[in-house]
Short mmCIF file of C-alpha atoms in Angstrom, two decimals:
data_model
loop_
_atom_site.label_atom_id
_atom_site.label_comp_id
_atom_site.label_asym_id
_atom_site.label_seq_id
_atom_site.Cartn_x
_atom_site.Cartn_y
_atom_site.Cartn_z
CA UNK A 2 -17.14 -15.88 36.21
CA UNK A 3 -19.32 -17.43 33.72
CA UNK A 4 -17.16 -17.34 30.99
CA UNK A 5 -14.44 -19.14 33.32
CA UNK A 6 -16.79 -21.51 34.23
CA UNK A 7 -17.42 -22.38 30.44
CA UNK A 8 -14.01 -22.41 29.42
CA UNK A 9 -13.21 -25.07 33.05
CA UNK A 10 -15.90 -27.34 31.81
CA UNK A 11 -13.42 -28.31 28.85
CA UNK A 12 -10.73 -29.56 31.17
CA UNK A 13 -10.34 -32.04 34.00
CA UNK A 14 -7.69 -33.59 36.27
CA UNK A 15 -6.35 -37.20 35.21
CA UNK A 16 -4.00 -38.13 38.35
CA UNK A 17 -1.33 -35.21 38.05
CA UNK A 18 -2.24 -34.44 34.51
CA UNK A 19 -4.20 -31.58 33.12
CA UNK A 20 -6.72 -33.07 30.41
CA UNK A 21 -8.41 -31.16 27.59
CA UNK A 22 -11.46 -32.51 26.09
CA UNK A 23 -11.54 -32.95 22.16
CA UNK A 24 -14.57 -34.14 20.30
CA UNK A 25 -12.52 -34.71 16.60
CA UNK A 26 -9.91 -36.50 18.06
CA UNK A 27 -8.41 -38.00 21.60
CA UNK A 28 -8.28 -36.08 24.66
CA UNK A 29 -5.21 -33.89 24.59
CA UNK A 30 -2.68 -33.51 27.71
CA UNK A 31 -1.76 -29.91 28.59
CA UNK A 32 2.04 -29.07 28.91
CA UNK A 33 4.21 -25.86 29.21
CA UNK A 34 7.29 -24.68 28.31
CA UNK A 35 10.06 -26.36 28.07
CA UNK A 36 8.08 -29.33 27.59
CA UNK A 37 6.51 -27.78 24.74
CA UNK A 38 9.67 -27.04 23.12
CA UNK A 39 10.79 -30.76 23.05
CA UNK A 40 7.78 -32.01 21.49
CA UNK A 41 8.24 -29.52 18.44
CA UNK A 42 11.34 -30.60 18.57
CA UNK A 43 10.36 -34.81 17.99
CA UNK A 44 7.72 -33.72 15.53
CA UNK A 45 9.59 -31.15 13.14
CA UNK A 46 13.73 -32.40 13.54
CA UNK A 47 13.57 -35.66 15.07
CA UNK A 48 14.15 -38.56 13.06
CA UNK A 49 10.68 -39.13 11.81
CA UNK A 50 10.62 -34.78 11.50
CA UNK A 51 9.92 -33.86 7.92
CA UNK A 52 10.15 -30.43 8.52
CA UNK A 53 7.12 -29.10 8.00
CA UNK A 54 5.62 -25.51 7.88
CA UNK A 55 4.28 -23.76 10.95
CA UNK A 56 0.52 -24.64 11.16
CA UNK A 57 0.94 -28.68 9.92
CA UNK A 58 3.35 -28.70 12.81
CA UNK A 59 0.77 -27.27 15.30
CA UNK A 60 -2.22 -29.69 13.72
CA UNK A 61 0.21 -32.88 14.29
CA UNK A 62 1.07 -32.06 17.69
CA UNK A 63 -3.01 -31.44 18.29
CA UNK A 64 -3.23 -34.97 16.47
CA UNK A 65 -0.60 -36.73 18.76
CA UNK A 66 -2.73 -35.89 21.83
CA UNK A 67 -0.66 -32.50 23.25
CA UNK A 68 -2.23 -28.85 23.72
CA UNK A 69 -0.82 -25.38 25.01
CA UNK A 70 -2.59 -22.14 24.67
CA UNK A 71 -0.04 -20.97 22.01
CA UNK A 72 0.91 -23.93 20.18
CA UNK A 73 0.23 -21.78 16.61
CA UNK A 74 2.19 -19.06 17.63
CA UNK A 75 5.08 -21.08 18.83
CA UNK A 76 5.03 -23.41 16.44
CA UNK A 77 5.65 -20.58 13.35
CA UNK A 78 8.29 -18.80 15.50
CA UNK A 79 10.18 -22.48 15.86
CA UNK A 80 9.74 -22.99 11.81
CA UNK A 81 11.45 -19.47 11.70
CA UNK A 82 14.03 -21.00 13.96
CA UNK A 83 14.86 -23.42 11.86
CA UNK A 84 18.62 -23.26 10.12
CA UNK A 85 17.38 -26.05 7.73
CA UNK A 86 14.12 -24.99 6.59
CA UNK A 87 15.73 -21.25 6.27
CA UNK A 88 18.83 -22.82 4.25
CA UNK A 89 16.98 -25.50 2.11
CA UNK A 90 13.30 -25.33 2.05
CA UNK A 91 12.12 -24.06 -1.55
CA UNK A 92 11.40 -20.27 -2.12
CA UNK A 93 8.58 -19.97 -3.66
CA UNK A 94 8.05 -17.63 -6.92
CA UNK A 95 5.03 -16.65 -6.86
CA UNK A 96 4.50 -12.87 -5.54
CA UNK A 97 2.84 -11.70 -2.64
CA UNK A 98 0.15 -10.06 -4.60
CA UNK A 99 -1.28 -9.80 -8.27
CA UNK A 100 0.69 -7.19 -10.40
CA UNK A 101 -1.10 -4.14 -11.12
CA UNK A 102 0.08 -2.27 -14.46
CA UNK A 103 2.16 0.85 -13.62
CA UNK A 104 1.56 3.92 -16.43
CA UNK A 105 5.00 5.11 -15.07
CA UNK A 106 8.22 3.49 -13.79
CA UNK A 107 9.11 5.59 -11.40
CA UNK A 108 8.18 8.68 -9.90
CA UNK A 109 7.66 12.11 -11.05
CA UNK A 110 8.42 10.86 -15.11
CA UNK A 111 5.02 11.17 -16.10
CA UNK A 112 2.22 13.74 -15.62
CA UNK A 113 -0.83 15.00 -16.13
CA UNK A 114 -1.63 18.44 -17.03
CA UNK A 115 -5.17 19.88 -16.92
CA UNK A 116 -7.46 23.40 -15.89
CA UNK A 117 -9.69 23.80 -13.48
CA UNK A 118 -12.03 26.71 -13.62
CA UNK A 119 -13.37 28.95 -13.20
CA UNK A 120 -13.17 29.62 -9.35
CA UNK A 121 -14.50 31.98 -6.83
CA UNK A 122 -12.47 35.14 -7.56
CA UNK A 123 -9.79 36.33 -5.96
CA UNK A 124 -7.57 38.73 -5.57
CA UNK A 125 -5.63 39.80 -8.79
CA UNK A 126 -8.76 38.18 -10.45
CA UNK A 127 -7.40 34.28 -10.28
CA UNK A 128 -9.89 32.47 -11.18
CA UNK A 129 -8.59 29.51 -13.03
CA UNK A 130 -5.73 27.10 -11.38
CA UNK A 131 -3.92 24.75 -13.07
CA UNK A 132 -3.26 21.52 -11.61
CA UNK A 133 0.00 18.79 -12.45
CA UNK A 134 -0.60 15.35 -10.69
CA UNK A 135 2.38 12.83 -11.11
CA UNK A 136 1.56 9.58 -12.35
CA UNK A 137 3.31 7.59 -10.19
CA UNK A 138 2.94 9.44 -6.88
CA UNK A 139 -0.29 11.25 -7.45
CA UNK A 140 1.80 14.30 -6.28
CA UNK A 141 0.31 17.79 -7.19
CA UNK A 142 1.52 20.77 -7.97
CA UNK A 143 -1.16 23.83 -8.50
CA UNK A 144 -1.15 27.33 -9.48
CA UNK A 145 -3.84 30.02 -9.40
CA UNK A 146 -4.00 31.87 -12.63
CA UNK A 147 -5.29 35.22 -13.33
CA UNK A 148 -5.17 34.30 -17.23
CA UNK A 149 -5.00 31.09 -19.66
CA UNK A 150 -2.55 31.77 -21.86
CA UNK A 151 0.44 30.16 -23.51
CA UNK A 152 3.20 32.48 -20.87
CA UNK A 153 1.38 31.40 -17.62
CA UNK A 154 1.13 28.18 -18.57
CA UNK A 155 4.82 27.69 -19.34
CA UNK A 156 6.02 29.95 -16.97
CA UNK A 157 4.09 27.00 -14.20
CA UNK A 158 5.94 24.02 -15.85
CA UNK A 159 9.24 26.01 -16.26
CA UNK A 160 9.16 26.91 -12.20
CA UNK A 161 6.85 23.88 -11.03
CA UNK A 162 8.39 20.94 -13.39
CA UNK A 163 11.32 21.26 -15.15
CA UNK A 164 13.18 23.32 -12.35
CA UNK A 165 12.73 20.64 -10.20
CA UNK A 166 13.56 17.69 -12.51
CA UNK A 167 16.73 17.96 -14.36
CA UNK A 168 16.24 14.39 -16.44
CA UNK A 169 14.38 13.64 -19.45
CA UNK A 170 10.67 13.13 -18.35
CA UNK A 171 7.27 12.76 -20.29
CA UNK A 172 4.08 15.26 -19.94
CA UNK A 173 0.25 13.92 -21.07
CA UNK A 174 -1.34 17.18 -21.67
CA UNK A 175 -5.05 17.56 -23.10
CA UNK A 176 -5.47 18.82 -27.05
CA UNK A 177 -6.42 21.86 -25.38
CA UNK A 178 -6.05 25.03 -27.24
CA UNK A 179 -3.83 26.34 -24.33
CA UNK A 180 -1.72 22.87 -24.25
CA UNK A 181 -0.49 23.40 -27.85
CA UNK A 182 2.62 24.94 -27.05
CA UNK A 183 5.50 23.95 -29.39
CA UNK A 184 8.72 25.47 -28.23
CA UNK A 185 9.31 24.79 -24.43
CA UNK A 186 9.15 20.96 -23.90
CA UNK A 187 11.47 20.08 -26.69
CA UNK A 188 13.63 23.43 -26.05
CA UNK A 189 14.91 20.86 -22.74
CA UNK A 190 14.41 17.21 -24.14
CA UNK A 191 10.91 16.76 -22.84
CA UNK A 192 8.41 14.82 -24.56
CA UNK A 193 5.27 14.86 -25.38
CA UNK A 194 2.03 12.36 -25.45
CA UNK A 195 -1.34 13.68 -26.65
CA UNK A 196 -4.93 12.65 -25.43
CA UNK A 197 -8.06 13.20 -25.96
CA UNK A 198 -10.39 15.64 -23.95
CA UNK A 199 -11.76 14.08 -21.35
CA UNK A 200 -10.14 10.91 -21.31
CA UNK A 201 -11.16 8.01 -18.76
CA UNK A 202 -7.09 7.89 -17.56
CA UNK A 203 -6.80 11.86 -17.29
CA UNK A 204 -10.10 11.96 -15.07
CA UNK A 205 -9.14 9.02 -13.42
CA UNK A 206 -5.46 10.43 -12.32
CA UNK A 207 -7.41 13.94 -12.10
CA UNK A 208 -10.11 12.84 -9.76
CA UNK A 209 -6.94 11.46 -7.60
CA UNK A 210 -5.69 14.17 -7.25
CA UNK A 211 -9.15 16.41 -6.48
CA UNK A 212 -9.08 13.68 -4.04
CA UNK A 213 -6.41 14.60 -2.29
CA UNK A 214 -6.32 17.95 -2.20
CA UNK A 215 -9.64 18.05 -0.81
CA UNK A 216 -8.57 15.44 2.04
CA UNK A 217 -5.57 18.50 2.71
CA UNK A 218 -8.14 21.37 2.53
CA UNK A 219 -10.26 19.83 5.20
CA UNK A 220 -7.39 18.98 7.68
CA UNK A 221 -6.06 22.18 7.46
CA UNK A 222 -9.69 23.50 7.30
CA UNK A 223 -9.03 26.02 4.52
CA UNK A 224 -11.57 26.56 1.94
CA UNK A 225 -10.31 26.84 -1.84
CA UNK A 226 -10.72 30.45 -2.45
CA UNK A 227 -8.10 30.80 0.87
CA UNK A 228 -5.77 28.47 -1.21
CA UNK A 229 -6.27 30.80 -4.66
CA UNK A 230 -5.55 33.63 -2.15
CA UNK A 231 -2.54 32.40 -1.24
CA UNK A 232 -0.86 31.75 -4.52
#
């Protein structure tokens, strides 16, 4: 009641007329639809019309002395209206937001390749995974290991990786002593970039991806020795 009582004091009765108070400008007469739709009209097509965008039309028609609850809303949805200011008004070139620097062009081309261990054991004594996170996607693929050498390691990206891609891609891999394999990549066309150890864009695309897999543990409220017990 008090809030209606607030909101009443703004208004008052001029003959048949509905007046809202304005302390910027003059006092503004309420009208409703289709009234409303005729004075967009005069303002935005008429012959002194210039067109303008949603919320100048709104602010003119506030300036001119009319008001209606939703004169902002209805005044974008009649710019939208529009067939001339969809035909001929300029589009502009500028993009919706700042461009951020992609490391790959498109998904699964480019990944990163690192250990993570040791773990809790498990059974068949896995205690190392070994994690690929996409560059693009942040997608992961993971694989308990019982062992770090060369054979488990291509044996993941054989079944993980290059099953699943049949195109040309590229793998960042650490200068790892396990990661110096020399015959499987270029054996099917795929190339190679080096990095350091512990470079800020592996643990930055690595952290992503611990991320995420954590977020998945705790919905599915499995710990990570369940998850080495399962592969």
């Amino acid at each position: 009641m008090e809030t209606c009582q607030q909101n009443a004091a703004r208004y008052y009765m001029l003959g048949n007329k509905l007046i809202r108070r304005s302390y910027s400008g003059p006092h503004l007469t309420c009208i409703k639809y289709p009234q409303t739709l005729e004075v967009l009209y005069k303002i935005h097509d008429d012959e002194c019309g210039n067109h303008s965008g949603g919320r100048s039309l709104a602010h003119k028609a506030l300036n001119i002395g009319y008001f209606w609850p939703t004169m902002r809303h209805d005044s974008a949805e009649y710019v939208k209206k529009c067939d001339c200011c969809q035909r001929y008004k300029p589009i502009p070139n500028l993009p919706t937001e700042v461009y951020h620097p992609q490391n790959s062009p498109w998904p699964f081309m480019q990944w990163a390749i690192d250990l993570v261990g040791p773990l809790p054991p498990a059974p068949a004594k896995k205690e190392m995974m070994i994690v690929a996170t996409d560059y693009f996607t942040k997608w992961i693929e993971a694989e308990a290991l019982s062992s770090t050498k060369e054979a488990d390691v291509e044996r993941f990206i054989w079944r993980n990786i290059i099953c699943r891609e049949k195109e040309r891609r590229r793998r960042r891999r650490n200068l790892g002593r396990i990661f110096l394999w020399g015959n499987l990549l270029p054996q099917y066309s795929y190339s190679m970039a080096s990095s350091l150890c512990f470079r800020q864009l592996e643990l930055l695309s690595f952290d992503i991806g611990i991320f995420m897999m954590t977020v998945l543990l705790e919905k599915l409220d499995i710990v990570i020795s369940g998850l080495v017990c399962l592969k």
